[in-house]
């Protein structure tokens, strides 16, 4: 799954990244689509010896830390940061603080799901076609391994395309339809 957010209007003091992560999490959570969420996110600053939740652009000028934390209730999944020389204790404290604060968004999403959520889809991935995967590996693996040993990007790309083409020819000779098989990236 891939979700793209387009910011239409923005208050310069409010960063769109945190709002976008929470909005996507909420949308996926209420949709019923299989999703290992919800997630929450928070930006953490460190000003005058205190952690600051979601500091705006003006406040960040006084901050010695700009840290973004995202995760589920149980775990931190992503941390991005810029900071001046800070101790490991202060940095770890920022991660913990951000994770604790993101729980507010997660709890709000749970409430939204209770009120407006769709039934969870009963979707299972199709069974793997191991026979086809083995055949594909026998036709392509050696050629692709050799291609990826080539340092020159253009030559490597050309070798990969030749490998893809030869695999397609071999599979077509066996009657494999290509409307459902994608081999070229």
One Martini backbone bead per residue (centre of mass of N, CA, C, O) as a GRO file, in nm:
protein
  185
    1UNK     BB    1   0.100   0.034   0.017
    2UNK     BB    2   0.018   0.380  -0.082
    3UNK     BB    3   0.059   0.711   0.051
    4UNK     BB    4  -0.049   1.044  -0.043
    5UNK     BB    5   0.031   1.376   0.054
    6UNK     BB    6  -0.139   1.694   0.017
    7UNK     BB    7  -0.067   2.016   0.078
    8UNK     BB    8  -0.285   2.297   0.072
    9UNK     BB    9  -0.252   2.412   0.369
   10UNK     BB   10  -0.038   2.636   0.582
   11UNK     BB   11   0.096   2.676   0.887
   12UNK     BB   12   0.416   2.772   0.957
   13UNK     BB   13   0.394   2.660   1.269
   14UNK     BB   14   0.286   2.393   1.126
   15UNK     BB   15   0.363   2.077   1.068
   16UNK     BB   16   0.274   1.836   0.826
   17UNK     BB   17   0.402   1.560   0.904
   18UNK     BB   18   0.246   1.488   1.162
   19UNK     BB   19  -0.041   1.520   1.055
   20UNK     BB   20  -0.010   1.313   0.824
   21UNK     BB   21   0.051   1.059   0.987
   22UNK     BB   22  -0.211   1.067   1.155
   23UNK     BB   23  -0.415   1.075   0.921
   24UNK     BB   24  -0.336   0.808   0.789
   25UNK     BB   25  -0.384   0.633   1.033
   26UNK     BB   26  -0.685   0.700   1.060
   27UNK     BB   27  -0.779   0.616   0.778
   28UNK     BB   28  -0.685   0.321   0.793
   29UNK     BB   29  -0.832   0.241   1.057
   30UNK     BB   30  -1.137   0.304   0.946
   31UNK     BB   31  -1.141   0.131   0.669
   32UNK     BB   32  -1.040  -0.196   0.718
   33UNK     BB   33  -0.769  -0.217   0.642
   34UNK     BB   34  -0.499  -0.382   0.665
   35UNK     BB   35  -0.333  -0.279   0.976
   36UNK     BB   36  -0.049  -0.210   1.203
   37UNK     BB   37  -0.230  -0.023   1.380
   38UNK     BB   38  -0.182   0.254   1.507
   39UNK     BB   39  -0.020   0.564   1.475
   40UNK     BB   40   0.212   0.790   1.607
   41UNK     BB   41   0.323   1.142   1.646
   42UNK     BB   42   0.623   1.348   1.722
   43UNK     BB   43   0.759   1.653   1.813
   44UNK     BB   44   1.083   1.738   1.960
   45UNK     BB   45   1.200   1.961   2.192
   46UNK     BB   46   1.483   2.159   2.351
   47UNK     BB   47   1.410   2.396   2.610
   48UNK     BB   48   1.550   2.492   2.886
   49UNK     BB   49   1.554   2.174   2.986
   50UNK     BB   50   1.290   2.109   2.800
   51UNK     BB   51   1.037   1.948   2.672
   52UNK     BB   52   0.877   1.998   2.345
   53UNK     BB   53   0.573   1.989   2.190
   54UNK     BB   54   0.546   2.075   1.880
   55UNK     BB   55   0.731   2.288   1.769
   56UNK     BB   56   0.763   2.558   1.610
   57UNK     BB   57   0.961   2.742   1.416
   58UNK     BB   58   1.022   2.955   1.629
   59UNK     BB   59   1.090   2.763   1.868
   60UNK     BB   60   1.325   2.602   1.719
   61UNK     BB   61   1.543   2.827   1.742
   62UNK     BB   62   1.571   2.748   2.070
   63UNK     BB   63   1.647   2.464   1.993
   64UNK     BB   64   1.865   2.162   2.044
   65UNK     BB   65   1.611   2.001   1.922
   66UNK     BB   66   1.498   1.779   1.638
   67UNK     BB   67   1.240   1.544   1.692
   68UNK     BB   68   1.108   1.243   1.544
   69UNK     BB   69   0.828   1.036   1.640
   70UNK     BB   70   0.723   0.694   1.562
   71UNK     BB   71   0.437   0.476   1.658
   72UNK     BB   72   0.317   0.254   1.854
   73UNK     BB   73   0.218   0.154   2.154
   74UNK     BB   74   0.476  -0.058   2.177
   75UNK     BB   75   0.655   0.106   1.949
   76UNK     BB   76   0.928   0.231   1.797
   77UNK     BB   77   0.979   0.301   1.439
   78UNK     BB   78   1.074   0.619   1.435
   79UNK     BB   79   1.375   0.829   1.399
   80UNK     BB   80   1.439   1.182   1.384
   81UNK     BB   81   1.742   1.397   1.396
   82UNK     BB   82   1.847   1.711   1.541
   83UNK     BB   83   2.153   1.814   1.714
   84UNK     BB   84   2.327   1.903   1.948
   85UNK     BB   85   2.527   1.856   2.203
   86UNK     BB   86   2.401   1.564   2.347
   87UNK     BB   87   2.302   1.348   2.551
   88UNK     BB   88   2.185   1.034   2.562
   89UNK     BB   89   1.969   1.093   2.776
   90UNK     BB   90   1.823   1.323   2.627
   91UNK     BB   91   1.761   1.172   2.366
   92UNK     BB   92   1.605   0.937   2.493
   93UNK     BB   93   1.397   1.119   2.634
   94UNK     BB   94   1.275   1.226   2.368
   95UNK     BB   95   1.171   0.956   2.266
   96UNK     BB   96   0.991   0.889   2.506
   97UNK     BB   97   0.820   1.145   2.502
   98UNK     BB   98   0.713   1.114   2.212
   99UNK     BB   99   0.579   0.839   2.254
  100UNK     BB  100   0.387   0.924   2.480
  101UNK     BB  101   0.245   1.155   2.313
  102UNK     BB  102   0.144   0.968   2.072
  103UNK     BB  103  -0.081   0.825   2.241
  104UNK     BB  104  -0.299   1.037   2.202
  105UNK     BB  105  -0.351   0.976   1.902
  106UNK     BB  106  -0.410   0.676   1.930
  107UNK     BB  107  -0.656   0.705   2.115
  108UNK     BB  108  -0.822   0.877   1.916
  109UNK     BB  109  -0.832   0.661   1.696
  110UNK     BB  110  -0.977   0.446   1.857
  111UNK     BB  111  -1.231   0.616   1.895
  112UNK     BB  112  -1.295   0.656   1.597
  113UNK     BB  113  -1.331   0.357   1.533
  114UNK     BB  114  -1.568   0.306   1.725
  115UNK     BB  115  -1.754   0.525   1.571
  116UNK     BB  116  -1.639   0.488   1.232
  117UNK     BB  117  -1.564   0.209   1.171
  118UNK     BB  118  -1.490  -0.043   0.972
  119UNK     BB  119  -1.478  -0.341   0.881
  120UNK     BB  120  -1.261  -0.582   0.871
  121UNK     BB  121  -1.089  -0.725   0.643
  122UNK     BB  122  -1.099  -1.051   0.488
  123UNK     BB  123  -0.770  -1.080   0.414
  124UNK     BB  124  -0.567  -1.283   0.198
  125UNK     BB  125  -0.302  -1.389   0.079
  126UNK     BB  126  -0.193  -1.545  -0.164
  127UNK     BB  127  -0.057  -1.811  -0.257
  128UNK     BB  128   0.236  -1.927  -0.322
  129UNK     BB  129   0.427  -1.986  -0.624
  130UNK     BB  130   0.684  -2.193  -0.597
  131UNK     BB  131   0.722  -2.305  -0.878
  132UNK     BB  132   0.753  -2.032  -1.021
  133UNK     BB  133   0.983  -1.923  -0.846
  134UNK     BB  134   1.185  -2.143  -0.928
  135UNK     BB  135   1.181  -2.094  -1.229
  136UNK     BB  136   1.268  -1.799  -1.215
  137UNK     BB  137   1.535  -1.848  -1.071
  138UNK     BB  138   1.660  -2.035  -1.290
  139UNK     BB  139   1.643  -1.806  -1.518
  140UNK     BB  140   1.760  -1.530  -1.343
  141UNK     BB  141   1.973  -1.533  -1.115
  142UNK     BB  142   2.248  -1.550  -1.262
  143UNK     BB  143   2.211  -1.296  -1.442
  144UNK     BB  144   2.159  -1.092  -1.207
  145UNK     BB  145   2.414  -1.134  -1.047
  146UNK     BB  146   2.599  -1.046  -1.276
  147UNK     BB  147   2.479  -0.764  -1.321
  148UNK     BB  148   2.536  -0.668  -1.008
  149UNK     BB  149   2.862  -0.662  -1.068
  150UNK     BB  150   2.823  -0.409  -1.222
  151UNK     BB  151   2.927  -0.079  -1.188
  152UNK     BB  152   2.805   0.029  -1.431
  153UNK     BB  153   2.496   0.152  -1.470
  154UNK     BB  154   2.435   0.114  -1.774
  155UNK     BB  155   2.537  -0.178  -1.794
  156UNK     BB  156   2.357  -0.294  -1.574
  157UNK     BB  157   2.084  -0.218  -1.697
  158UNK     BB  158   2.127  -0.374  -1.959
  159UNK     BB  159   2.164  -0.655  -1.826
  160UNK     BB  160   1.888  -0.662  -1.691
  161UNK     BB  161   1.716  -0.637  -1.946
  162UNK     BB  162   1.823  -0.895  -2.075
  163UNK     BB  163   1.727  -1.082  -1.853
  164UNK     BB  164   1.427  -1.018  -1.869
  165UNK     BB  165   1.391  -1.093  -2.169
  166UNK     BB  166   1.479  -1.393  -2.147
  167UNK     BB  167   1.260  -1.473  -1.944
  168UNK     BB  168   1.015  -1.399  -2.115
  169UNK     BB  169   1.074  -1.589  -2.346
  170UNK     BB  170   1.076  -1.854  -2.183
  171UNK     BB  171   0.786  -1.822  -2.067
  172UNK     BB  172   0.632  -1.787  -2.334
  173UNK     BB  173   0.706  -2.074  -2.442
  174UNK     BB  174   0.521  -2.187  -2.185
  175UNK     BB  175   0.254  -1.984  -2.163
  176UNK     BB  176   0.300  -1.724  -2.009
  177UNK     BB  177   0.128  -1.464  -1.885
  178UNK     BB  178   0.193  -1.095  -1.863
  179UNK     BB  179  -0.047  -0.949  -1.709
  180UNK     BB  180   0.064  -1.080  -1.406
  181UNK     BB  181   0.370  -1.027  -1.491
  182UNK     BB  182   0.653  -0.859  -1.334
  183UNK     BB  183   1.008  -0.803  -1.439
  184UNK     BB  184   1.078  -0.467  -1.485
  185UNK     BB  185   1.044  -0.321  -1.181
   0.00000   0.00000   0.00000
